[in-house]
PDB file of C-alpha atoms in Angstrom:
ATOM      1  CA  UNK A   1       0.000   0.000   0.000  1.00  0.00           C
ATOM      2  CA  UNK A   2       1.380   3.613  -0.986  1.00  0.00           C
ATOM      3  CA  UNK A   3       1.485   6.603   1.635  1.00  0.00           C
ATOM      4  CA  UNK A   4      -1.292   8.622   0.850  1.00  0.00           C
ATOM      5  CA  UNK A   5       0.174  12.053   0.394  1.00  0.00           C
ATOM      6  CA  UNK A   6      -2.377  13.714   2.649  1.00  0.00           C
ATOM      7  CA  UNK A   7      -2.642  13.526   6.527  1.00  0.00           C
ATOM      8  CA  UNK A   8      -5.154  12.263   8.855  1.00  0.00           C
ATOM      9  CA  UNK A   9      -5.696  15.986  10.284  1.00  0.00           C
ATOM     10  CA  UNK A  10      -6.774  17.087   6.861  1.00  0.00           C
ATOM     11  CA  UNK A  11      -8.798  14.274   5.862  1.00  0.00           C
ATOM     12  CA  UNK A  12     -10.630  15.172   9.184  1.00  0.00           C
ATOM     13  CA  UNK A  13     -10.816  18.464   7.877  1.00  0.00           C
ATOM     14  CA  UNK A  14     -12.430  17.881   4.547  1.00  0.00           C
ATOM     15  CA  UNK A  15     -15.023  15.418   6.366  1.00  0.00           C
ATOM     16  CA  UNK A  16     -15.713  17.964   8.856  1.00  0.00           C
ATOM     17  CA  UNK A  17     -16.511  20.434   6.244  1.00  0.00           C
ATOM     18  CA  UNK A  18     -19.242  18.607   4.798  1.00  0.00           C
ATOM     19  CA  UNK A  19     -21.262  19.481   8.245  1.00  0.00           C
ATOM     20  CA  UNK A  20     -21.954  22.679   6.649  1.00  0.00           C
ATOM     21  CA  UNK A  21     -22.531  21.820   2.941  1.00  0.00           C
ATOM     22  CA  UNK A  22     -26.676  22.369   3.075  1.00  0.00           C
ATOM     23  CA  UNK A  23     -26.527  24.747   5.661  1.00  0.00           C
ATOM     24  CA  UNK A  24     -26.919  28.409   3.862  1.00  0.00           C
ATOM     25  CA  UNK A  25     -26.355  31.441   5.405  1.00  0.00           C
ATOM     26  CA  UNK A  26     -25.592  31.157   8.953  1.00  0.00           C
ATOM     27  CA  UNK A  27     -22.878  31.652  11.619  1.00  0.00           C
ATOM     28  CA  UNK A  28     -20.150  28.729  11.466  1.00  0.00           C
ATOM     29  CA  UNK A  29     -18.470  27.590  14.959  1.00  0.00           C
ATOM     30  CA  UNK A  30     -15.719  25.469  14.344  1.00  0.00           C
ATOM     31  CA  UNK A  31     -13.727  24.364  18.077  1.00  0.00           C
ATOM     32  CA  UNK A  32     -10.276  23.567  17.948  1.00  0.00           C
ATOM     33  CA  UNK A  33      -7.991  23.542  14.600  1.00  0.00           C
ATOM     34  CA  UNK A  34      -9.792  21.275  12.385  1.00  0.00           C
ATOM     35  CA  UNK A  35     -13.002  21.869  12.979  1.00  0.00           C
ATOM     36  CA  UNK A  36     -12.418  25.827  12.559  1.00  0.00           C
ATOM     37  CA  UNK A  37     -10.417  25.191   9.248  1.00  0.00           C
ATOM     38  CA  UNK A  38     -13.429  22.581   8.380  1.00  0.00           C
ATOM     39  CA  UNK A  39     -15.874  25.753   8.632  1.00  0.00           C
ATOM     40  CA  UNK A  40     -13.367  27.726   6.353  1.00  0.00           C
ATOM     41  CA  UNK A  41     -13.076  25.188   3.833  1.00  0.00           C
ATOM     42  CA  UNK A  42     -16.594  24.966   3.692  1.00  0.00           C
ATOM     43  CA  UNK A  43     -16.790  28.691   3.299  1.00  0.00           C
ATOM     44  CA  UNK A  44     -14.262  28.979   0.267  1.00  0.00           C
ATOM     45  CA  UNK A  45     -15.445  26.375  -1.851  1.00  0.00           C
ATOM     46  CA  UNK A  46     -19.324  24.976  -1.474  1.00  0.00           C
ATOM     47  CA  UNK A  47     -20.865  27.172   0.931  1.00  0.00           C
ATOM     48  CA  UNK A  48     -20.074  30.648   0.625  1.00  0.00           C
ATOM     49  CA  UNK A  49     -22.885  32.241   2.420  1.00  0.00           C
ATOM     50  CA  UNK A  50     -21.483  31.190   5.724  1.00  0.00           C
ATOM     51  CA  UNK A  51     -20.591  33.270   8.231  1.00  0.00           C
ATOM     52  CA  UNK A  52     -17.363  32.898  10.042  1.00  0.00           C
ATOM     53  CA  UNK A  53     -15.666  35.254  12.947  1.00  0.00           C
ATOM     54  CA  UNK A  54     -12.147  36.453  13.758  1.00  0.00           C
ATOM     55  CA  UNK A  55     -12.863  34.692  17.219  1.00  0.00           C
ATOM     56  CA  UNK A  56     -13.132  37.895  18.454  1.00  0.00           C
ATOM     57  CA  UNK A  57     -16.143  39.743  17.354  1.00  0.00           C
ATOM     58  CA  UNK A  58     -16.256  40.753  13.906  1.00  0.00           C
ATOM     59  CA  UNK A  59     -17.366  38.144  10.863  1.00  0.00           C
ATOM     60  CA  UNK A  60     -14.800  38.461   7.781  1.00  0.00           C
ATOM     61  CA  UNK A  61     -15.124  38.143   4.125  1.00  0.00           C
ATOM     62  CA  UNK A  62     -12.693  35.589   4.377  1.00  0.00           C
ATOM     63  CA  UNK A  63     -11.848  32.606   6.917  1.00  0.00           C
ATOM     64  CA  UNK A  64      -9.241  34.007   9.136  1.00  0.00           C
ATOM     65  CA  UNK A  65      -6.409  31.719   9.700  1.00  0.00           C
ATOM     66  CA  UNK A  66      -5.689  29.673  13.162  1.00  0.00           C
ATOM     67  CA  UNK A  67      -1.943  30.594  15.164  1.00  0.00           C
ATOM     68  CA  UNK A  68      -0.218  33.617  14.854  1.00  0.00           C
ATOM     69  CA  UNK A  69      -1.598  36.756  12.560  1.00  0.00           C
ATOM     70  CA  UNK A  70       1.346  37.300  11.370  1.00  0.00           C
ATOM     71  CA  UNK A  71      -0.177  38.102   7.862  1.00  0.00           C
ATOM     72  CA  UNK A  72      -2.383  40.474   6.181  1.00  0.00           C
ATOM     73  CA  UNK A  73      -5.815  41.888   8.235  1.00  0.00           C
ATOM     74  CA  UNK A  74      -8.786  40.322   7.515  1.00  0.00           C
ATOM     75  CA  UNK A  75     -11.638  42.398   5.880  1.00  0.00           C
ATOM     76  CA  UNK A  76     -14.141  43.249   8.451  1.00  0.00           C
ATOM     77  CA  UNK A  77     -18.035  42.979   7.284  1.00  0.00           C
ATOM     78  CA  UNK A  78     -19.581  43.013  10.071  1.00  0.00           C
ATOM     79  CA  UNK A  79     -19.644  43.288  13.743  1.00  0.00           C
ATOM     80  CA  UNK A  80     -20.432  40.403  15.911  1.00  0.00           C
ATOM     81  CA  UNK A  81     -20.191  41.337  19.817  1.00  0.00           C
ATOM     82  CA  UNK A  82     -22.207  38.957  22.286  1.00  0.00           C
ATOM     83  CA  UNK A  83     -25.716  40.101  22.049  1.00  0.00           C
ATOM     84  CA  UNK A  84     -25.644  39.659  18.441  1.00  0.00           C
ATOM     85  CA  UNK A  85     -24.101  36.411  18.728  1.00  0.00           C
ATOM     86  CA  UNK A  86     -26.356  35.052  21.307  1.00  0.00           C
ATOM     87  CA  UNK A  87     -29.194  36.669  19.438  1.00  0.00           C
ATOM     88  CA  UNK A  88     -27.746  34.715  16.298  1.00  0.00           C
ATOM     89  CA  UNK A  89     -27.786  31.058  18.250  1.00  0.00           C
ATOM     90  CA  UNK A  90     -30.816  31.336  20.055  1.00  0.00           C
ATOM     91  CA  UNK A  91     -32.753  32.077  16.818  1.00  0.00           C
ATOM     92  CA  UNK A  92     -31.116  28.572  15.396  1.00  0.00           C
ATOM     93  CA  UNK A  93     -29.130  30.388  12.836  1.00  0.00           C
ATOM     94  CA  UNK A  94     -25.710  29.028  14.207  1.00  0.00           C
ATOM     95  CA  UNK A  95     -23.831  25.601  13.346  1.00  0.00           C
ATOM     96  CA  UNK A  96     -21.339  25.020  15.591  1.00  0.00           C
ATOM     97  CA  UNK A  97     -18.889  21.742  15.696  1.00  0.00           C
ATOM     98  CA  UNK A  98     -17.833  21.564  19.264  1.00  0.00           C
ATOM     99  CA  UNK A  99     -14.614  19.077  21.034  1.00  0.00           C
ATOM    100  CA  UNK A 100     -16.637  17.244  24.236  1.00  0.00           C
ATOM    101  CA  UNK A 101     -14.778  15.219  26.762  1.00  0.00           C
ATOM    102  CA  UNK A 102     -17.643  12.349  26.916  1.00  0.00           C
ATOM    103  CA  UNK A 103     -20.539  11.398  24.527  1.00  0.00           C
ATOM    104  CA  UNK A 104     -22.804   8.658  24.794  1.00  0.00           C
ATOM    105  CA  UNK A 105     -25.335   6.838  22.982  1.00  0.00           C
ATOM    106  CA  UNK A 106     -28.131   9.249  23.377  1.00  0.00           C
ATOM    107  CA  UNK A 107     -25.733  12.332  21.739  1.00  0.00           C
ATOM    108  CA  UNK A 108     -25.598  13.770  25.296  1.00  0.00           C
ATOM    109  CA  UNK A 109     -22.125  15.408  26.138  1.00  0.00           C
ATOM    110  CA  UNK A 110     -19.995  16.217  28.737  1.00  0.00           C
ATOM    111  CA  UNK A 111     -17.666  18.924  29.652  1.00  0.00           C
ATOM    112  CA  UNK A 112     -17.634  19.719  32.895  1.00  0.00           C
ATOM    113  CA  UNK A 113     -16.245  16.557  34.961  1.00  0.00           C
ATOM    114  CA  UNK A 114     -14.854  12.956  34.914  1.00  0.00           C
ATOM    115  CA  UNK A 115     -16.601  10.973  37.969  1.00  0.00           C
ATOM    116  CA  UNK A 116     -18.881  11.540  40.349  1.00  0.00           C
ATOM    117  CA  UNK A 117     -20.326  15.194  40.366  1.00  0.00           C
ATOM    118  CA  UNK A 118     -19.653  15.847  43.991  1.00  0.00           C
ATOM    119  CA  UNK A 119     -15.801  14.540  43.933  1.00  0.00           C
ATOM    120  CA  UNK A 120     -14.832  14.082  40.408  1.00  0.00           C
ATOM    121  CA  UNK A 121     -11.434  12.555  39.367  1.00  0.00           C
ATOM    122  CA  UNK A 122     -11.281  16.118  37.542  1.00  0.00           C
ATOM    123  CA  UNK A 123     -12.529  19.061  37.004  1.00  0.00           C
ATOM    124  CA  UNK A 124     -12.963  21.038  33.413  1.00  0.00           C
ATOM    125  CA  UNK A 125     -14.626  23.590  32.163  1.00  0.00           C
ATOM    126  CA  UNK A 126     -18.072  23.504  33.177  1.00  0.00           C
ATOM    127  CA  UNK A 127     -21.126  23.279  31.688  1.00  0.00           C
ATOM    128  CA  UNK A 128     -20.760  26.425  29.964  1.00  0.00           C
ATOM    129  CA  UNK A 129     -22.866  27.596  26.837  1.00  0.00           C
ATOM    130  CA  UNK A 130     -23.531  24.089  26.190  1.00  0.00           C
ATOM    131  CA  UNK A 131     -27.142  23.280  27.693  1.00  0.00           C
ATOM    132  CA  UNK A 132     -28.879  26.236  25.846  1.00  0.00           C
ATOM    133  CA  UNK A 133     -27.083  25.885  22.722  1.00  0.00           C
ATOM    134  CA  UNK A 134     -27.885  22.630  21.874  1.00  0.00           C
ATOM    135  CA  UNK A 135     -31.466  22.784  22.284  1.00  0.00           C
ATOM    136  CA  UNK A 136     -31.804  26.082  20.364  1.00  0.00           C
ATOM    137  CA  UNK A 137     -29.249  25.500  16.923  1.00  0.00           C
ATOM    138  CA  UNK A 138     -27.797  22.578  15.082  1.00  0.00           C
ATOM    139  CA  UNK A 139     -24.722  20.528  16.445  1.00  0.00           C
ATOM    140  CA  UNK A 140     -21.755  18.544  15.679  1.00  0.00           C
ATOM    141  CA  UNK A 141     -18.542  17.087  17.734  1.00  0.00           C
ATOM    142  CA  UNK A 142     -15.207  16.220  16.867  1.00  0.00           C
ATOM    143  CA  UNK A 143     -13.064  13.296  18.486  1.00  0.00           C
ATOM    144  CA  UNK A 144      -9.557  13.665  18.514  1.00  0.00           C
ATOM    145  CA  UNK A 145      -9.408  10.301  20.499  1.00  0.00           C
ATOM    146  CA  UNK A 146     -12.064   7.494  19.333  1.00  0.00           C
ATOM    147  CA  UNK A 147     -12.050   5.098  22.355  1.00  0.00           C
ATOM    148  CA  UNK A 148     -14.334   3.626  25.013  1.00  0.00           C
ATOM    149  CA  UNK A 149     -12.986   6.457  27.211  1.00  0.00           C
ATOM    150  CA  UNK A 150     -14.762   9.230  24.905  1.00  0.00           C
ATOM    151  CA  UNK A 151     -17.811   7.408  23.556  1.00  0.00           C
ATOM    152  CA  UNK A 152     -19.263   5.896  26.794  1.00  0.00           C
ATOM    153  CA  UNK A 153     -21.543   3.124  27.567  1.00  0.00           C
ATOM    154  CA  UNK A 154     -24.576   4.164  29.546  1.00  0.00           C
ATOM    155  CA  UNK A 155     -24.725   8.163  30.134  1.00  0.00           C
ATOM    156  CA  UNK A 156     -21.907  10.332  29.983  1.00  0.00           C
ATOM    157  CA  UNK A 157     -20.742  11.435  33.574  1.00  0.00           C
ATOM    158  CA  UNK A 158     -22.172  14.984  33.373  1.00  0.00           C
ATOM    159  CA  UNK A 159     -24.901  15.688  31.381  1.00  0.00           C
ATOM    160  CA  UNK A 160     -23.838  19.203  29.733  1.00  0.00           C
ATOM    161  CA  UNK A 161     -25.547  18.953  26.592  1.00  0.00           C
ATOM    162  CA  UNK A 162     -29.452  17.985  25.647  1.00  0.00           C
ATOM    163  CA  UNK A 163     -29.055  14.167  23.498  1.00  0.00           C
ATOM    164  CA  UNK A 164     -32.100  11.888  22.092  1.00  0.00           C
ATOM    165  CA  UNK A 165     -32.943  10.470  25.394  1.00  0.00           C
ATOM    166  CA  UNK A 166     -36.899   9.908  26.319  1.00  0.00           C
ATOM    167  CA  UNK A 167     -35.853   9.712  29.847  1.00  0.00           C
ATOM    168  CA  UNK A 168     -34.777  12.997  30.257  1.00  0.00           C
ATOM    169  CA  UNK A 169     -38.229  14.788  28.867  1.00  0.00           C
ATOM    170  CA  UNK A 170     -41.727  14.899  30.077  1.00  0.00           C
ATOM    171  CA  UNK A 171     -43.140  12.750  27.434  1.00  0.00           C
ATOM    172  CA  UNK A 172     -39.981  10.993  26.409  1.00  0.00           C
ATOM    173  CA  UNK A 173     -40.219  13.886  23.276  1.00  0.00           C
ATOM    174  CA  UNK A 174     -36.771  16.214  23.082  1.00  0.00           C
ATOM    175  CA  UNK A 175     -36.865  19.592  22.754  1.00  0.00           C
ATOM    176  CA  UNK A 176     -37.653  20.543  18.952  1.00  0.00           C
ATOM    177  CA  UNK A 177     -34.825  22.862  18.569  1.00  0.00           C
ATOM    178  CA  UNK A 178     -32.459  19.456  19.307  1.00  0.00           C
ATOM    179  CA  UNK A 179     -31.142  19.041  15.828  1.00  0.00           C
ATOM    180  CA  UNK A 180     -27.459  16.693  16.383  1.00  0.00           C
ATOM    181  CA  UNK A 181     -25.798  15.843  12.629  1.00  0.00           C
ATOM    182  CA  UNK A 182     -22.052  14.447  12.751  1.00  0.00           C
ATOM    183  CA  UNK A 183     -19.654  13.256  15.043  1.00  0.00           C
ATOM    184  CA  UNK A 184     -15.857  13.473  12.874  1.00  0.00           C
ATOM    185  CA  UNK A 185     -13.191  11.432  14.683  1.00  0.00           C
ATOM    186  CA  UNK A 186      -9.884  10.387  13.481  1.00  0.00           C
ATOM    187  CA  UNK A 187     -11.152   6.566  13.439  1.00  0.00           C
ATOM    188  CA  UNK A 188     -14.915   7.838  11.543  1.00  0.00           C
ATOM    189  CA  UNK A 189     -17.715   9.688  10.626  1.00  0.00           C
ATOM    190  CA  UNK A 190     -21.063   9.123  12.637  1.00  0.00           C
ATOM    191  CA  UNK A 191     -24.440  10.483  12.437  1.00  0.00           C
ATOM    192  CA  UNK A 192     -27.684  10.057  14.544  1.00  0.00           C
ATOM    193  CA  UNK A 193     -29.848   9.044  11.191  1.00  0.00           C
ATOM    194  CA  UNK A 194     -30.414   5.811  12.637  1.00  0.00           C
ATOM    195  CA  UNK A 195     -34.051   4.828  14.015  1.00  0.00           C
ATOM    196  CA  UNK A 196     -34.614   6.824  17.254  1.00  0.00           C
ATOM    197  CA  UNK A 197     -31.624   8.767  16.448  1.00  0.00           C
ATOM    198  CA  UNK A 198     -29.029   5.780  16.851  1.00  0.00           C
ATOM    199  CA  UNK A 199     -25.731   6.161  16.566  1.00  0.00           C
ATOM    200  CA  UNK A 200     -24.806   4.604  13.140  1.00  0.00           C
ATOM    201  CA  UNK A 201     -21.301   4.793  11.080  1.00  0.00           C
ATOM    202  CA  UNK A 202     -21.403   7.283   7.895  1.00  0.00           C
ATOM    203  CA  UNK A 203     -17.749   6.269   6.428  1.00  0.00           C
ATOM    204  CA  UNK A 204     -14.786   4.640   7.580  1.00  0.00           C
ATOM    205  CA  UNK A 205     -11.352   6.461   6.973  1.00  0.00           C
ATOM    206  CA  UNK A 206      -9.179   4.522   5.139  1.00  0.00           C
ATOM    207  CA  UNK A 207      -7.258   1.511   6.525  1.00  0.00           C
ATOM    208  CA  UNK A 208     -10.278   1.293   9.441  1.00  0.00           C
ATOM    209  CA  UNK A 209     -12.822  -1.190   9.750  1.00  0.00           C
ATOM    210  CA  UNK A 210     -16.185  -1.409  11.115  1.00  0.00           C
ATOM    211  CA  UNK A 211     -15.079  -3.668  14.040  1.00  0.00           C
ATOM    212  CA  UNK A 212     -12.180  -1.807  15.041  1.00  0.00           C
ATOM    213  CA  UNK A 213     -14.595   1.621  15.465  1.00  0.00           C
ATOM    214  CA  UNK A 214     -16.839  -0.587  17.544  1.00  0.00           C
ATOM    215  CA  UNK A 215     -14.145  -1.970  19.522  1.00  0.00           C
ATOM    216  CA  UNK A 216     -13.539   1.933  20.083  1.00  0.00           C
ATOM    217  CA  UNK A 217     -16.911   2.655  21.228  1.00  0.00           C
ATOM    218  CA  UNK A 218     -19.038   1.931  24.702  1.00  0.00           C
ATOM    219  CA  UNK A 219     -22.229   1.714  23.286  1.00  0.00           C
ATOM    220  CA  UNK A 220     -23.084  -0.866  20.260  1.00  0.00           C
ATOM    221  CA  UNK A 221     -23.016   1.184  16.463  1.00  0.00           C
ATOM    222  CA  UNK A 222     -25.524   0.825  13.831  1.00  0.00           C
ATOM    223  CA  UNK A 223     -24.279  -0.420  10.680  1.00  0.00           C
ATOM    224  CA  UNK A 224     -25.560   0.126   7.838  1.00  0.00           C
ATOM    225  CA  UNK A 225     -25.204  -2.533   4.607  1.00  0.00           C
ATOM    226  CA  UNK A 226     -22.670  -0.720   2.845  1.00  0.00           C
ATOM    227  CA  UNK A 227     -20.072   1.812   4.326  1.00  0.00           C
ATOM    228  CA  UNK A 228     -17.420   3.754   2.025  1.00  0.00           C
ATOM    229  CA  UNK A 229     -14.345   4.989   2.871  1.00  0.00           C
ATOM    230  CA  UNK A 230     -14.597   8.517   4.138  1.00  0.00           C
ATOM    231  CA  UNK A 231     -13.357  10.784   0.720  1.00  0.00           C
ATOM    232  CA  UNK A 232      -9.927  11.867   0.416  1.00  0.00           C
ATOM    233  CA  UNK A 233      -9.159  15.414  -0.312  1.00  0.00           C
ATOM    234  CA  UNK A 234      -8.407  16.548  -3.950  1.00  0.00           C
ATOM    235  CA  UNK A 235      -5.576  18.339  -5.262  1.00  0.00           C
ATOM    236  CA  UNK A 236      -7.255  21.641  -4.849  1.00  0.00           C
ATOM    237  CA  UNK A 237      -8.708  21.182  -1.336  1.00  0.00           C
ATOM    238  CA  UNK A 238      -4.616  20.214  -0.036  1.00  0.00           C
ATOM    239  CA  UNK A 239      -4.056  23.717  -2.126  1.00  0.00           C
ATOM    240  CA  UNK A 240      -6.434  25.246  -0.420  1.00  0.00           C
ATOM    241  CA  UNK A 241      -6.005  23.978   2.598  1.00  0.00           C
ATOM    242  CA  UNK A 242      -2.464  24.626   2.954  1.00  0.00           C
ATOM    243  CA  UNK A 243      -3.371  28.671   2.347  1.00  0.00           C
ATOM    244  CA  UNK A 244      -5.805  28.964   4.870  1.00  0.00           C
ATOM    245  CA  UNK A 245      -3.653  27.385   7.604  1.00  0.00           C
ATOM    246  CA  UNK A 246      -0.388  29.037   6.650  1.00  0.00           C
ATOM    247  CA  UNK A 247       0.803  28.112  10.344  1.00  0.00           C
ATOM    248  CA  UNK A 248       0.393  24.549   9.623  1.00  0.00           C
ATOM    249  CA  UNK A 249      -1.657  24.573  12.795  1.00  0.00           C
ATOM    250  CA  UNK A 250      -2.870  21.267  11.825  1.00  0.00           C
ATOM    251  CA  UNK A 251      -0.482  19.503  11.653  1.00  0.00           C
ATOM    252  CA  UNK A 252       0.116  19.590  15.763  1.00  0.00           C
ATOM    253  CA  UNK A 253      -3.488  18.094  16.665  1.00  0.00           C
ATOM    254  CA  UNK A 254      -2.369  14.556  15.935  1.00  0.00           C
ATOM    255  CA  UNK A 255       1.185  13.403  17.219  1.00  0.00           C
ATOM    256  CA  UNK A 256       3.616  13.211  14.456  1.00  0.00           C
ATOM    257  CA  UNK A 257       1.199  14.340  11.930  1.00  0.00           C
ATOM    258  CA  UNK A 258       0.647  10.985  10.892  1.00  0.00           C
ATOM    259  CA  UNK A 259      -0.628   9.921   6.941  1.00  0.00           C
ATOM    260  CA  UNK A 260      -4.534   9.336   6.842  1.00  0.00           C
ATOM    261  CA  UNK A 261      -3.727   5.342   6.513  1.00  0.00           C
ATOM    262  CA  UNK A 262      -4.579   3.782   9.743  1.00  0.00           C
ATOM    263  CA  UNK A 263      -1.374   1.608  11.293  1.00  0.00           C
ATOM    264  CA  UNK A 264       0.696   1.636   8.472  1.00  0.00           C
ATOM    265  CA  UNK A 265       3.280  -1.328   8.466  1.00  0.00           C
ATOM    266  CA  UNK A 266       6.979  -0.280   7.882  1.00  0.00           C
ATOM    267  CA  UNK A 267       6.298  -2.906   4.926  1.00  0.00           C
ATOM    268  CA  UNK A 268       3.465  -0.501   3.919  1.00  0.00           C
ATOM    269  CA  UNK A 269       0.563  -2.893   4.806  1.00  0.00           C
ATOM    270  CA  UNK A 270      -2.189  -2.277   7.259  1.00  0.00           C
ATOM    271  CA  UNK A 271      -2.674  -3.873  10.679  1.00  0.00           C
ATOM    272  CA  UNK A 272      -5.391  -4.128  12.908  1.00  0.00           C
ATOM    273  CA  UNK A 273      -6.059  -1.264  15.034  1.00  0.00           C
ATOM    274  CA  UNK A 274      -8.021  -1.668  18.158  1.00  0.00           C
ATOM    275  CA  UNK A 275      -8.311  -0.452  21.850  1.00  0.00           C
ATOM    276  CA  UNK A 276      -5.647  -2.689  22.862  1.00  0.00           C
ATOM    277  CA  UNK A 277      -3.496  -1.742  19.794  1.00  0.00           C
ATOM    278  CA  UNK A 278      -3.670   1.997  19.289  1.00  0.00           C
ATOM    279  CA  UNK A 279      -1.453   3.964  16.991  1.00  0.00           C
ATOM    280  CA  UNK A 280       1.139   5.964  19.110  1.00  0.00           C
ATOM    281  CA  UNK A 281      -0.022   9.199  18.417  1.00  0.00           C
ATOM    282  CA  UNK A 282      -3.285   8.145  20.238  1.00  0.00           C
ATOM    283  CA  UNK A 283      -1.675   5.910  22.875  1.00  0.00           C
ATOM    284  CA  UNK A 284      -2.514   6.252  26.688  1.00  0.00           C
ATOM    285  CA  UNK A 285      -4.092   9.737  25.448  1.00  0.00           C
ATOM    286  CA  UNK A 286      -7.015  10.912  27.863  1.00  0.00           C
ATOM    287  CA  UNK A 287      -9.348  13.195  25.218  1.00  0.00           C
ATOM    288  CA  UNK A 288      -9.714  16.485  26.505  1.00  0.00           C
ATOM    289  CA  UNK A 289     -11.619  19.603  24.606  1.00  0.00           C
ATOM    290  CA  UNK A 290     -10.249  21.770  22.403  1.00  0.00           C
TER     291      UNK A 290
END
């Protein structure tokens, strides 16, 4: 088998751009490095009504690159400041792709701590924006880590975020702003178009197999009869890629930067890669958010 000439990070990047193909006009939150350069990538080529920020509070004509800005200014077209942004959100005109700690079957997430609530094993951020925004605009995550430790059987430890669960509502029915689409990990892509909003698998990324993803995952996956291989980026999205992370910020979310190929051989041949058998840059690696 040949090294693919394009990395992992940027095949994650060109799958988590397709979060915001339909989408239209509206404000595109990208957490951490790949997700944000998945919203720009979006933005340059198929969807160029979105609206991204400076992370500050302006929106841009153009995506404005992670790291250092140690190039030109970006264009300024409007101003975003929190009342507009919140007003933005609430009114379910925001897509945001967001790094949780813990998700479970149900899509519920967790951010705030690992254990028991009243003495966790640790403490993170908090709940946060998380319980309002994702009952009130559309939502995806991105894994950095695919293991059991991430994707958890049963309920994640802290419920931060709303999920399909019927226990959780009066009448079993979620709120009707709840609207989760993909989970992007560097094993996968996942949706909730299962029935009852089950956790199935969309693609595979090359070298991965169902069972290995599974293996990866607390909570049993739906599979459908036929899964492709998650799409590799062109020539042109590499190009493009390249220019609108001129800090190569990407390349410093996965250790080593490793090729898309999962568990290359030094022979060039693939190997199984499971929970047991994890790729180094992923080894005893506790996913935290972004």
């Amino acid at each position: 088998m040949t090294t693919p000439n394009y990395s992992l990070a940027e095949l994650v990047i060109v799958a988590a751009a397709e979060a915001w193909r339909h989408d239209g006009e509206v404000m595109a939150t990208g957490i951490g490095p790949l997700p944000r350069l998945g919203t720009a990538l979006a933005k340059t080529t198929f969807n160029p009504a979105l609206q991204t920020t400076d992370g500050e509070c302006f929106y841009t004509s153009e995506p404005v690159p992670p790291g250092p800005r140690s190039h030109r200014e970006p264009e300024i077209e409007g101003w975003s400041p929190y009342d507009r942004v919140f007003s933005t959100l609430w009114g379910g005109k925001r897509h945001a792709m967001v790094a949780p700690v813990q998700i479970d079957r149900f899509g519920q997430t967790n951010i705030s701590v690992i254990g028991d609530h009243a003495k966790p094993k640790s403490a993170m951020l908090g709940a946060r924006g998380f319980p309002g925004n994702s009952v009130h605009h559309p939502n995806s995550f991105f894994f950095a880590s695919h293991t059991t430790r991430a994707f958890v059987p049963g309920e994640v430890d802290f419920v931060c975020s709303a999920g399909y669960n019927p226990a959780r509502y009066l009448n079993g029915k979620p709120p009707a702003g709840l609207d989760l689409r993909i989970i992007v990990t560097e094993l996968a892509v996942l949706d909730f178009g299962a029935p009852d909003h089950a956790v199935r698998v969309v693609s595979l990324h090359p070298g991965v197999t169902f069972e290995q993803v599974q293996d990866n995952t607390g909570f049993p996956l739906v599979r459908p009869d036929h899964i492709p291989t998650t799409p590799a980026p062109t020539a042109g999205q590499l190009e493009l890629i390249a220019r609108l992370d001129p800090n190569g910020v990407r390349k410093t979310v996965f250790k080593d930067n490793p090729p898309a190929i999962a568990g290359l051989h030094e022979a060039g041949h693939e190997r199984p890669r499971r929970t047991q058998d994890r790729p180094a840059h992923l080894r005893d690696r506790h996913p935290g958010p972004l």
